[in-house]
Coordinates of C-alpha atoms and ligand atoms in Angstrom, one line a residue:
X13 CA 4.5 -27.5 -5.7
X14 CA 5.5 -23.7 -6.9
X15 CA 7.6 -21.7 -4.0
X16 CA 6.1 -18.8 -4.7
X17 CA 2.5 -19.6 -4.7
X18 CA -0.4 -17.2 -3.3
X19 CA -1.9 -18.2 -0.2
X20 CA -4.8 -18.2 -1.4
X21 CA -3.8 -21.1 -4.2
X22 CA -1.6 -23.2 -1.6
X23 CA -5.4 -23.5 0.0
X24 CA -7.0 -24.2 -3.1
X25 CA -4.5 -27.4 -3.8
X26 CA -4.7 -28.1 0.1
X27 CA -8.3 -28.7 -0.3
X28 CA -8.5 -30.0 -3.5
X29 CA -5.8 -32.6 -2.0
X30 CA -3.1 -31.8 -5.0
X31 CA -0.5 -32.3 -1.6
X32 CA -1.2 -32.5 1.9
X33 CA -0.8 -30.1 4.3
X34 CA 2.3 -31.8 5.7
X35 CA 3.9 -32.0 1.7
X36 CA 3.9 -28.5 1.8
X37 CA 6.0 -28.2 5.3
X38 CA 8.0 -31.2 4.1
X39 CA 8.7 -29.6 0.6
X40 CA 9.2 -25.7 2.5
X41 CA 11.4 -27.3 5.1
X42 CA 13.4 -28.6 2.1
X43 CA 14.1 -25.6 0.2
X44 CA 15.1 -24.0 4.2
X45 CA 17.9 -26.8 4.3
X46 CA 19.1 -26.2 1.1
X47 CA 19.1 -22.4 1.0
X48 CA 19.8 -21.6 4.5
X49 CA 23.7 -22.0 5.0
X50 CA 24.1 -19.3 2.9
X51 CA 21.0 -17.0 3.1
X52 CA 20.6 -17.4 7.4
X53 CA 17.2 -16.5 7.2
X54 CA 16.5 -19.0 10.0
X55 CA 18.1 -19.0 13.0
X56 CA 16.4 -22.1 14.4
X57 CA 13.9 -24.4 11.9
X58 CA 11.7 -26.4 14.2
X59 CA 11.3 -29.4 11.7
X60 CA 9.6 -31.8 14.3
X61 CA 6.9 -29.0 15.4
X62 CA 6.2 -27.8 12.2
X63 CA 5.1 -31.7 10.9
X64 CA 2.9 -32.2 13.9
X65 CA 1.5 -28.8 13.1
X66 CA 1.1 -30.3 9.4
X67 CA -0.7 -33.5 10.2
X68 CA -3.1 -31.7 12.6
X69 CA -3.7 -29.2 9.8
X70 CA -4.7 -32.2 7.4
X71 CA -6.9 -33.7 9.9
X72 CA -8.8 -30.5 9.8
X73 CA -9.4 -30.0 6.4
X74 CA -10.1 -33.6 6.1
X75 CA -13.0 -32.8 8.6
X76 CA -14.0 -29.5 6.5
X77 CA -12.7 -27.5 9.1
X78 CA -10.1 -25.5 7.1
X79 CA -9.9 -21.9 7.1
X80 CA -7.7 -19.8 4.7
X81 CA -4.6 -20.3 6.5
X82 CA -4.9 -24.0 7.8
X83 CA -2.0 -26.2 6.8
X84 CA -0.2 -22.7 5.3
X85 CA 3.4 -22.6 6.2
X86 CA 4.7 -19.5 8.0
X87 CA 7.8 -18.6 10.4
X88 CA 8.0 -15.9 13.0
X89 CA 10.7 -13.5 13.8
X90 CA 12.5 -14.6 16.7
X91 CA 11.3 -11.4 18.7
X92 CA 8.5 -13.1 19.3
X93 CA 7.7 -15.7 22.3
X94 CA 7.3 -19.5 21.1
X95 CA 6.0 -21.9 23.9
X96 CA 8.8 -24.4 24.2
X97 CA 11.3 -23.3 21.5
X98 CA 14.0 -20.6 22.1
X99 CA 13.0 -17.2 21.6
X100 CA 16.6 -15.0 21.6
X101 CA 16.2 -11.9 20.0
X102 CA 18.9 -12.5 17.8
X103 CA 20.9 -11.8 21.0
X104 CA 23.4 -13.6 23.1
X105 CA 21.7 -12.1 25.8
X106 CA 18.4 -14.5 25.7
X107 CA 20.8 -17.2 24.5
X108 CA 19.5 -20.7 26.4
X109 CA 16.0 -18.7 27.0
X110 CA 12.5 -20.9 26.2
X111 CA 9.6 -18.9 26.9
X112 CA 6.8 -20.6 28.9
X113 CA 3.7 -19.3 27.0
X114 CA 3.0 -18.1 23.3
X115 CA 3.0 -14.1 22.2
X116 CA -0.5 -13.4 21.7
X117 CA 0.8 -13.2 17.9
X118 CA 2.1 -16.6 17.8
X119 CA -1.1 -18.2 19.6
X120 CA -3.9 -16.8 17.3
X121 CA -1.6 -18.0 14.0
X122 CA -1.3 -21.1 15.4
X123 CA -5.4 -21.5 15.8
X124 CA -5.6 -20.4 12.5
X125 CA -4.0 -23.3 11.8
X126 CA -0.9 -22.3 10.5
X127 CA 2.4 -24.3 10.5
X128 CA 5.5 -22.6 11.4
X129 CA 8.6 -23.7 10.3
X130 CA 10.8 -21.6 12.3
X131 CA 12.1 -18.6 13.7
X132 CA 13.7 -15.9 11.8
X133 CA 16.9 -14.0 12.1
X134 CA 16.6 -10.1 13.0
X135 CA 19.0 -7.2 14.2
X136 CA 19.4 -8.0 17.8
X137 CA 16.5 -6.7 19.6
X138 CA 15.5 -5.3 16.5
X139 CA 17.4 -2.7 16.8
X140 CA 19.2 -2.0 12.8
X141 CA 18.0 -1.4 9.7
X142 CA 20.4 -4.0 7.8
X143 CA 20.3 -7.2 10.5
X144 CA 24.1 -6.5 10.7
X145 CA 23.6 -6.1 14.5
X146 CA 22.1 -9.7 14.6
X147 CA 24.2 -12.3 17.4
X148 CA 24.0 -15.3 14.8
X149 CA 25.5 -12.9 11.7
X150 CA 23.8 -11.1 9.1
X151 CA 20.6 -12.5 6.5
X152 CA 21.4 -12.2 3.5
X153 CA 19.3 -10.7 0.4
X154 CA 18.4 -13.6 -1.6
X155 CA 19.0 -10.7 -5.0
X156 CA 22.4 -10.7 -4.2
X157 CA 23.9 -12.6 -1.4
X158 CA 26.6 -9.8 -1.1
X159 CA 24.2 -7.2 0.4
X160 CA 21.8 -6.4 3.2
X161 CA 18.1 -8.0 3.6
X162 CA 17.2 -4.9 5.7
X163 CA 16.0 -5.0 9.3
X164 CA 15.7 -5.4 11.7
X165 CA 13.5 -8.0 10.5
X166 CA 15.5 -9.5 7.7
X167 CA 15.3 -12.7 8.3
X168 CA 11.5 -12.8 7.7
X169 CA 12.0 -10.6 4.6
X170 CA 14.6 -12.6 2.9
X171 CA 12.9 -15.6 3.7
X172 CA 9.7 -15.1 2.0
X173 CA 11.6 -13.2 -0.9
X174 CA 13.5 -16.5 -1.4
X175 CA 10.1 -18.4 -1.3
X176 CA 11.5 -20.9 2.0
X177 CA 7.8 -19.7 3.2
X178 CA 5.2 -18.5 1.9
X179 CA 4.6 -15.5 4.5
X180 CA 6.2 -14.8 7.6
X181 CA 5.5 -12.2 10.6
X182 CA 7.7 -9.0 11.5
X183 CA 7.9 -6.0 14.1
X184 CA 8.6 -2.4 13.2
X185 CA 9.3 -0.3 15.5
X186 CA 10.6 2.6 12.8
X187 CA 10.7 0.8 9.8
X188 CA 11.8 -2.9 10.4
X189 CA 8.9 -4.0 8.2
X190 CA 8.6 -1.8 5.7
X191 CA 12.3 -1.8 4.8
X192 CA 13.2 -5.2 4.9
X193 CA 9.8 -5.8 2.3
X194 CA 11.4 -3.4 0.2
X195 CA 15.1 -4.7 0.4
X196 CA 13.6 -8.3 -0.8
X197 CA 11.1 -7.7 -3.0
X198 CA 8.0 -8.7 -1.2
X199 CA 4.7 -6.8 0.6
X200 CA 5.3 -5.9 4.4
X201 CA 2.9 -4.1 6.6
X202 CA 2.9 -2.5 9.7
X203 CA -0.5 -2.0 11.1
X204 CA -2.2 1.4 13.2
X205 CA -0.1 1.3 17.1
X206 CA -2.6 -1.1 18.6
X207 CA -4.0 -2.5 15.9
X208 CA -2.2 -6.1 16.7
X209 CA -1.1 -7.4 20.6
X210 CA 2.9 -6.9 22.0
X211 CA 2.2 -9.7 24.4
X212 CA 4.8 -12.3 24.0
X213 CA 6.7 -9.8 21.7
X214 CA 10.0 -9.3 23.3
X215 CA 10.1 -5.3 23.8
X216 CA 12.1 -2.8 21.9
X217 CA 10.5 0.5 22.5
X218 CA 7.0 -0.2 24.0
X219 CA 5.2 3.0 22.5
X220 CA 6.6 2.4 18.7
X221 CA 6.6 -1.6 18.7
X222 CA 3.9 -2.9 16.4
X223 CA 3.8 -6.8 15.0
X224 CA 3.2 -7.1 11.2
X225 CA 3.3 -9.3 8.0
X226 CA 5.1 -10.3 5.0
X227 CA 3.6 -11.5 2.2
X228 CA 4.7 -12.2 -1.5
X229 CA 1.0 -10.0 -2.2
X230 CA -1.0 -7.6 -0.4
X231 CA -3.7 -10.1 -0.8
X232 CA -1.2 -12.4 1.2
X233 CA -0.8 -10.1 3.9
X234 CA -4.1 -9.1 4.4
X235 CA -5.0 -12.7 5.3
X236 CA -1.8 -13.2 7.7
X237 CA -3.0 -9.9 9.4
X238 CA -6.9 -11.1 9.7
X239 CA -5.4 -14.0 11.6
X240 CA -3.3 -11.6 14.3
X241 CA -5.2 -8.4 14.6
X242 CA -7.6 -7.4 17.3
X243 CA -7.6 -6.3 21.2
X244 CA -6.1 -8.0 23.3
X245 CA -6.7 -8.1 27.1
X246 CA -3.3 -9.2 27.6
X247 CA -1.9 -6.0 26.2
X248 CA -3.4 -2.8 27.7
X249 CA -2.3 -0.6 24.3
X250 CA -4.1 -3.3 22.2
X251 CA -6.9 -1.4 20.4
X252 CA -10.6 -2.4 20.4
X253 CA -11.6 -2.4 17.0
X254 CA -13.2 -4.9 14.8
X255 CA -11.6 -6.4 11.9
X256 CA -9.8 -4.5 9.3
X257 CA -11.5 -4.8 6.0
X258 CA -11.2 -3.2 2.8
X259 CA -12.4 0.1 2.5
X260 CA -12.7 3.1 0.3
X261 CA -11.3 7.0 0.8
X262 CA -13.1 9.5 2.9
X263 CA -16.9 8.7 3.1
X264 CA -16.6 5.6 0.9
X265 CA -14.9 7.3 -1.7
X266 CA -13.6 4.7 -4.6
X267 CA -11.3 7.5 -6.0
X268 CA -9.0 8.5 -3.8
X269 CA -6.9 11.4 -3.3
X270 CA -3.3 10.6 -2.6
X271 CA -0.8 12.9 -1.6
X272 CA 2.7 12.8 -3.0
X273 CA 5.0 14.9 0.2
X274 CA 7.7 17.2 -1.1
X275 CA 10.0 16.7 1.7
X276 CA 9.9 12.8 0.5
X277 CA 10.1 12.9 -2.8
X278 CA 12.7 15.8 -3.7
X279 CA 16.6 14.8 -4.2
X280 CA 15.7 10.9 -4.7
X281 CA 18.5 9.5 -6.9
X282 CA 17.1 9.5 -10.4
X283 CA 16.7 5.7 -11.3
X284 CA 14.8 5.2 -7.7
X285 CA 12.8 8.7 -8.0
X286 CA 11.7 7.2 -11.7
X287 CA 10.6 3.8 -10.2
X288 CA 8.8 5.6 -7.4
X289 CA 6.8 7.9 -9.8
X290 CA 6.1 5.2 -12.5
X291 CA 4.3 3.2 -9.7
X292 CA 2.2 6.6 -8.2
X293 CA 1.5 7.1 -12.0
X294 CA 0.1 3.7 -12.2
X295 CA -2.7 5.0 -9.2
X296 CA -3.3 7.7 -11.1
X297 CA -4.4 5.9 -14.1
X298 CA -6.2 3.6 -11.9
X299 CA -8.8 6.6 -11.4
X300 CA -7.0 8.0 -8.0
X301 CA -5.9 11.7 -7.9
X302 CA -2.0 12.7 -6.8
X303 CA -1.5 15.5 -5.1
X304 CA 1.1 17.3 -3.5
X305 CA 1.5 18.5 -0.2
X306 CA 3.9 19.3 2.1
X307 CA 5.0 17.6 5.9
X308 CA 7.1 20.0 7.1
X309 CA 8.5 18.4 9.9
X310 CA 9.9 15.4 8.2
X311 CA 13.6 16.2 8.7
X312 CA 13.2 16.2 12.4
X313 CA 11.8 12.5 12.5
X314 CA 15.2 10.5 12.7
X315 CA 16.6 12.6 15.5
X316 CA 13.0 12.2 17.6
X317 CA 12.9 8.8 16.7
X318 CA 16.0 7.9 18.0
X319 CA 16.0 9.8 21.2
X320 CA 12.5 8.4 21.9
X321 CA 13.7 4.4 20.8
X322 CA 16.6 4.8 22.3
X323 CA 15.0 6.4 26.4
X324 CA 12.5 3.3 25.8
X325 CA 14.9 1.0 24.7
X326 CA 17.4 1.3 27.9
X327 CA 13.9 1.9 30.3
X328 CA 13.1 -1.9 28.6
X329 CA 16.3 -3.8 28.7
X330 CA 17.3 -2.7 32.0
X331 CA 15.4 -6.4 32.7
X332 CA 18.2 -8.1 31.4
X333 CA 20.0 -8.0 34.5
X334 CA 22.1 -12.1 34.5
X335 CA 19.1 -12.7 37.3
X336 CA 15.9 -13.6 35.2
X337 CA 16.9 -14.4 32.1
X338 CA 19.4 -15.6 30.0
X339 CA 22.9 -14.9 30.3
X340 CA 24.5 -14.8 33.6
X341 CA 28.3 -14.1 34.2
X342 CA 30.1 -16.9 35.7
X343 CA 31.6 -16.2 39.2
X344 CA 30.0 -12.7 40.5
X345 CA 32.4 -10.8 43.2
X346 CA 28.8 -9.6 44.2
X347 CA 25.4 -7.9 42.4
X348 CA 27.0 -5.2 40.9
X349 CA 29.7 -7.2 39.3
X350 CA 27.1 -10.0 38.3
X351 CA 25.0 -6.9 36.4
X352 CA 27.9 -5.2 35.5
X353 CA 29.9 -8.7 33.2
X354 CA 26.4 -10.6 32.4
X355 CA 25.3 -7.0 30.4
X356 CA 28.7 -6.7 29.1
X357 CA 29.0 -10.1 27.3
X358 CA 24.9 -10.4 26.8
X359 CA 24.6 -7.1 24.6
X360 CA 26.3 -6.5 21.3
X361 CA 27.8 -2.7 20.7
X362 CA 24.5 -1.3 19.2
X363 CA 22.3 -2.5 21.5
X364 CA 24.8 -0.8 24.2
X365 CA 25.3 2.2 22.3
X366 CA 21.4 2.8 22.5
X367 CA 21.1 2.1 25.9
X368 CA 24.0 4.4 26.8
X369 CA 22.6 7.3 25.0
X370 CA 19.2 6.4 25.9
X371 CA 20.1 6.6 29.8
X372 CA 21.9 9.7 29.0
X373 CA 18.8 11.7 27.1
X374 CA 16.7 10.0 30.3
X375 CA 18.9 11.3 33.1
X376 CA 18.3 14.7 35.2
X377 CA 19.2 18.2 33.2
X378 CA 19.2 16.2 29.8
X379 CA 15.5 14.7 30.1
X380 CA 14.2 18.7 29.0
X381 CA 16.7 19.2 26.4
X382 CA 16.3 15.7 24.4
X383 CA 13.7 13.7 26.2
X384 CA 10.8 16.4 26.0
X385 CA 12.2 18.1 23.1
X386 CA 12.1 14.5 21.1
X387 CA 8.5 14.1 22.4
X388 CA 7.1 17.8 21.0
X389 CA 8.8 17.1 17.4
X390 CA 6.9 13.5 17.6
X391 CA 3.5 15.9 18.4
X392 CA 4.3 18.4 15.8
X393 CA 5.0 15.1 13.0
X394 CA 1.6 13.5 14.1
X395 CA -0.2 17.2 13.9
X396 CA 1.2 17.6 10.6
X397 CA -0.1 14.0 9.5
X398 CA -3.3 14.6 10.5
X399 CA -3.8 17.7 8.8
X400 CA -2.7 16.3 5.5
X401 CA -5.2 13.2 5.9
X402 CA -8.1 16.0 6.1
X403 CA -7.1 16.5 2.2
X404 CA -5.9 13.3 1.2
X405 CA -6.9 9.6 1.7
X406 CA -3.6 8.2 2.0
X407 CA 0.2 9.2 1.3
X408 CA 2.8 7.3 -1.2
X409 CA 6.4 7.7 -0.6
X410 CA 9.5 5.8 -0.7
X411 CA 10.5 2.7 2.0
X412 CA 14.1 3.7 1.4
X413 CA 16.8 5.7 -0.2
X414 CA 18.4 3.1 -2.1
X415 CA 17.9 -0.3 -2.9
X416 CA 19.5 -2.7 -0.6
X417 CA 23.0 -1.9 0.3
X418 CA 26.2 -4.0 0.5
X419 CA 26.9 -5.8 3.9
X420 CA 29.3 -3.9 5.7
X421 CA 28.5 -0.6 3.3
X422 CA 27.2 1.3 6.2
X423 CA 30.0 1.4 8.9
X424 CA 28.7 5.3 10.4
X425 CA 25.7 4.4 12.9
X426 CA 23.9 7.6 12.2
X427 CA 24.4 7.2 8.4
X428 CA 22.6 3.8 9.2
X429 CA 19.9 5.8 11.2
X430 CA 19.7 8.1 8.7
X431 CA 18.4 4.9 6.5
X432 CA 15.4 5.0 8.5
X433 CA 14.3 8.9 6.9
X434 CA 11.4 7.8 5.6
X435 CA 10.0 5.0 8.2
X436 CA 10.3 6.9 11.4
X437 CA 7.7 9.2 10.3
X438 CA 4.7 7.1 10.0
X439 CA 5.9 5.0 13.2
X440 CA 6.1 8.4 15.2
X441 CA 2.7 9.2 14.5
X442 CA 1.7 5.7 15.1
X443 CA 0.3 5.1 11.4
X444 CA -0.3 2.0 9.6
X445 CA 2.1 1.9 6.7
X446 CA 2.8 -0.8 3.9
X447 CA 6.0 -1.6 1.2
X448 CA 5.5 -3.4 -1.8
X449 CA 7.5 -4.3 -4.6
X450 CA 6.8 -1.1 -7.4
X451 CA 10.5 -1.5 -9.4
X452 CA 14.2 -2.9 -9.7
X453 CA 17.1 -0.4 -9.2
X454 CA 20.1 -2.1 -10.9
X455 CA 18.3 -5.2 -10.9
X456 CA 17.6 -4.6 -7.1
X457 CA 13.8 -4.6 -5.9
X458 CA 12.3 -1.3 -4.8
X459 CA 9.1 -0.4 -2.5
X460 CA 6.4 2.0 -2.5
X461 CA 5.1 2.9 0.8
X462 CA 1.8 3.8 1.7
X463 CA 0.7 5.5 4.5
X464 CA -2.8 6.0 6.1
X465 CA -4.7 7.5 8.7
X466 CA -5.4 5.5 11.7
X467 CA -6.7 2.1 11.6
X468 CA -7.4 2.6 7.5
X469 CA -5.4 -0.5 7.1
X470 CA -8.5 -1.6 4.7
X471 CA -7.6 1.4 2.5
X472 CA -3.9 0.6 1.8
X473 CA -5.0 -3.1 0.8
X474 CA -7.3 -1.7 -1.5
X475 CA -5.1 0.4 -3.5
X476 CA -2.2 -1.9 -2.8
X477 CA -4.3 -4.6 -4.2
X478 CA -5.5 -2.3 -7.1
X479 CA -1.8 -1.7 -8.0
X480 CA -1.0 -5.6 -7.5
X481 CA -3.7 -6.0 -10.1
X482 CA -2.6 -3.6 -12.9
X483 CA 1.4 -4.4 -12.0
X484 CA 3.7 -7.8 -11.8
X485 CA 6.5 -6.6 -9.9
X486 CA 5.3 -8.3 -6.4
X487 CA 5.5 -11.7 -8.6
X488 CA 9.3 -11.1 -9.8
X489 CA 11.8 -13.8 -7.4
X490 CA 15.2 -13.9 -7.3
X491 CA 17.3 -16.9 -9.8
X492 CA 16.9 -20.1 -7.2
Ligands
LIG528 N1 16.1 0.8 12.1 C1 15.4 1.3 13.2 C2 16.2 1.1 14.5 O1 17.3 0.6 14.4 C3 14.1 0.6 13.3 C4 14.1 -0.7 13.8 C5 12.8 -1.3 14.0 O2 11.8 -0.9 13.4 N2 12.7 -2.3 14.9 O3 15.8 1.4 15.5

């Protein structure tokens, strides 16, 4: 067994019996134990489970009732509701809490037959772009132990980039897939807003929040995402659509026209710039047309992003009240006091600091100057999406300034917001978007995002796929 094998191949020696379904968890689980003191990919490995899952998995394929994922070993971010196991957020605030039911998410991987391993550290409710913020203590990036995995979903990302699992699932709210992928190396995409359910996906901010995949391939990713996709009745935002599949450009088009946005590709630091134009030049030779264009309200996505996450965000956690979940302080004089010391010791100081400046940008004779304001500039970013998809058939750009950054490098909260310049965009407008591995920066993976128009998720795979074909950089893996 190979810990960075396709999914696609882990199948093919599942059903050709090379190792049973429960060998593969056994030998995954493994490389967790060893690996995880010092990576904290995993904040909780549900051993027990994940063999039961296993041996149910074999008995279906020994019935010839696998699918692609049966018996495939996978872990979840621990935003995400797990019947029976804890489900925290990466926060002390959900510390103790076991969720009575299964996020919509969890429950249609699971039929697919999938065996999860465990849930995966994050920033604490996903709010971070480096899973500093995360109650149990940072991931680290399996390149280079010393620096950040990304977030908020890290743990996923550095998990899979390590190969403890083969894939794993995400949220990104304004970038927490997309980044992470990049950070370590592997293929992350967030779907169209609505494309896959929020039930049982512990909210962040409800109108941005979108569940997603990692992969070590966007072939990989494309089959996690068949397997979570689709409406919903449980979630009223979920989209009814039918399945994503791989598509052409505008009216079938096999060469597509992709647009290369000024406002994202000007000032990029040389080596990264270089990477980034190497891999659109590889599209280009693959038949596609670049083109540039312009989205001129770019520069205004961070601010609108993080007045509009941040009025959600404190509307969403004002749940967490010591009452109904989670932590309660010990002792209350009486209800305010209970609210007051079970928030205090439950939330960690950025998850306070957006729900400070979140009820702030909320409250009466601020609500015009930020609240609305934020909303028009997330209008204006869509509008100016929109118009540029009536010329092009999808958009390349980077995931990130840099490569991943050292731990404790970014010590300025709005020079760590400012990390999110070019994720908030596409999450704004509500756009599926996807990273994957196109270069090393000083020996440090770096992603290419694309961006489509809604629900064109079967686009991105295609010339994702294309470039996977022609390139090797989604096979490079870190010294284990
Ligand atoms: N880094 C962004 C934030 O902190 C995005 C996080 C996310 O996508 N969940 O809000």
């Amino acid at each position: 067994m190979q810990p960075f094998t396709s999914i696609a191949d882990l199948g093919r020696g599942l059903a050709r019996g090379d190792y049973s379904a429960r060998e593969l968890a056994a030998f995954y689980l493994e490389r967790i134990a060893a690996a995880n003191d010092d990576l904290n990919a995993f904040i909780r490995v549900t051993e027990e489970r994940a063999l039961g899952a296993a041996e149910a998995a074999d008995r279906s394929i020994a019935r010839g009732e696998g699918g692609p994922l049966t018996g495939i070993p996978l872990a979840h971010k621990d935003i995400f509701c797990t019947d029976g196991v804890a489900t925290t957020c990466a926060s002390r605030m959900l510390a103790g809490f076991v969720p009575p039911y299964d996020a919509t998410v969890v429950a249609r991987l699971a039929a697919a037959g999938t065996v999860c391993l465990g849930k995966t550290n994050m920033d604490e409710f996903a709010m971070g772009s480096s899973n500093e913020t995360s109650w149990f203590g940072p991931a680290r990036n399996p390149w280079d132990r010393g620096r950040a995995p990304g977030g908020s979903s890290g743990g996923s990302a550095a998990a899979v980039g390590a190969g403890l699992v083969p894939c794993a699932t995400g949220t990104d709210t304004g970038g927490s897939i997309r980044q992470p992928a990049a950070f370590c190396g592997v293929t992350g995409l967030k779907p169209t807003y609505g494309r896959v359910s929020r039930y049982g996906m512990i909210a962040f901010a409800s109108s941005l929040d979108q569940g997603g995949a990692f992969g070590r391939s966007v072939e990989d990713v494309e089959t996690v995402l068949g397997a979570m996709e689709g409406h919903d009745p449980l979630d009223s935002t979920s989209a009814e659509r039918g399945p994503t599949r791989r598509s052409g450009g505008r009216n079938g088009a096999e060469r597509m026209r992709i647009g290369l946005p000024s406002e994202y590709w000007t000032g990029l630091p040389g080596d990264l710039g270089g990477c980034l134009l190497a891999a659109a030049q590889e599209l280009e030779q693959a038949g596609h047309a670049l083109v540039s264009l312009s989205l001129p309200h770019t520069d205004a996505a961070v601010p609108a992003y993080y007045v509009i996450a941040g009025a959600e965000a404190s509307a969403n956690l004002s749940r967490y009240d010591g009452v109904r979940f989670g932590l309660r302080a010990e002792d209350p004089t009486d209800l305010d006091d209970l609210y007051r010391r079970s928030r205090a010791a439950g939330f960690g100081t950025e998850v306070k600091r957006r729900i400070l400046t979140g009820t702030y940008t909320l409250s009466v004779g601020y609500y015009d100057a930020y609240y609305l304001k934020a909303q028009r500039v997330r209008r204006r970013i869509q509008q100016d999406f929109l118009e540029a998809f009536d010329d092009v058939d999808a958009i390349a750009a980077p995931v990130a300034p840099g490569p991943a950054f050292e731990l404790g490098a970014v010590d300025d909260p709005v020079a760590m917001y400012r990390q999110d310049v070019f994720t908030t965009p596409a999450s704004l407008a509500g756009l599926p978007a996807m990273s994957m591995p196109c270069g090393l920066v000083d020996g440090l993976p770096v992603g290419l995002q694309l961006i489509g128009p809604p629900f064109e998720e079967g686009r991105l795979l295609n010339l994702g796929s294309e470039f996977q074909q022609r390139t090797d950089w989604h096979l490079r893996h870190p010294e284990t």
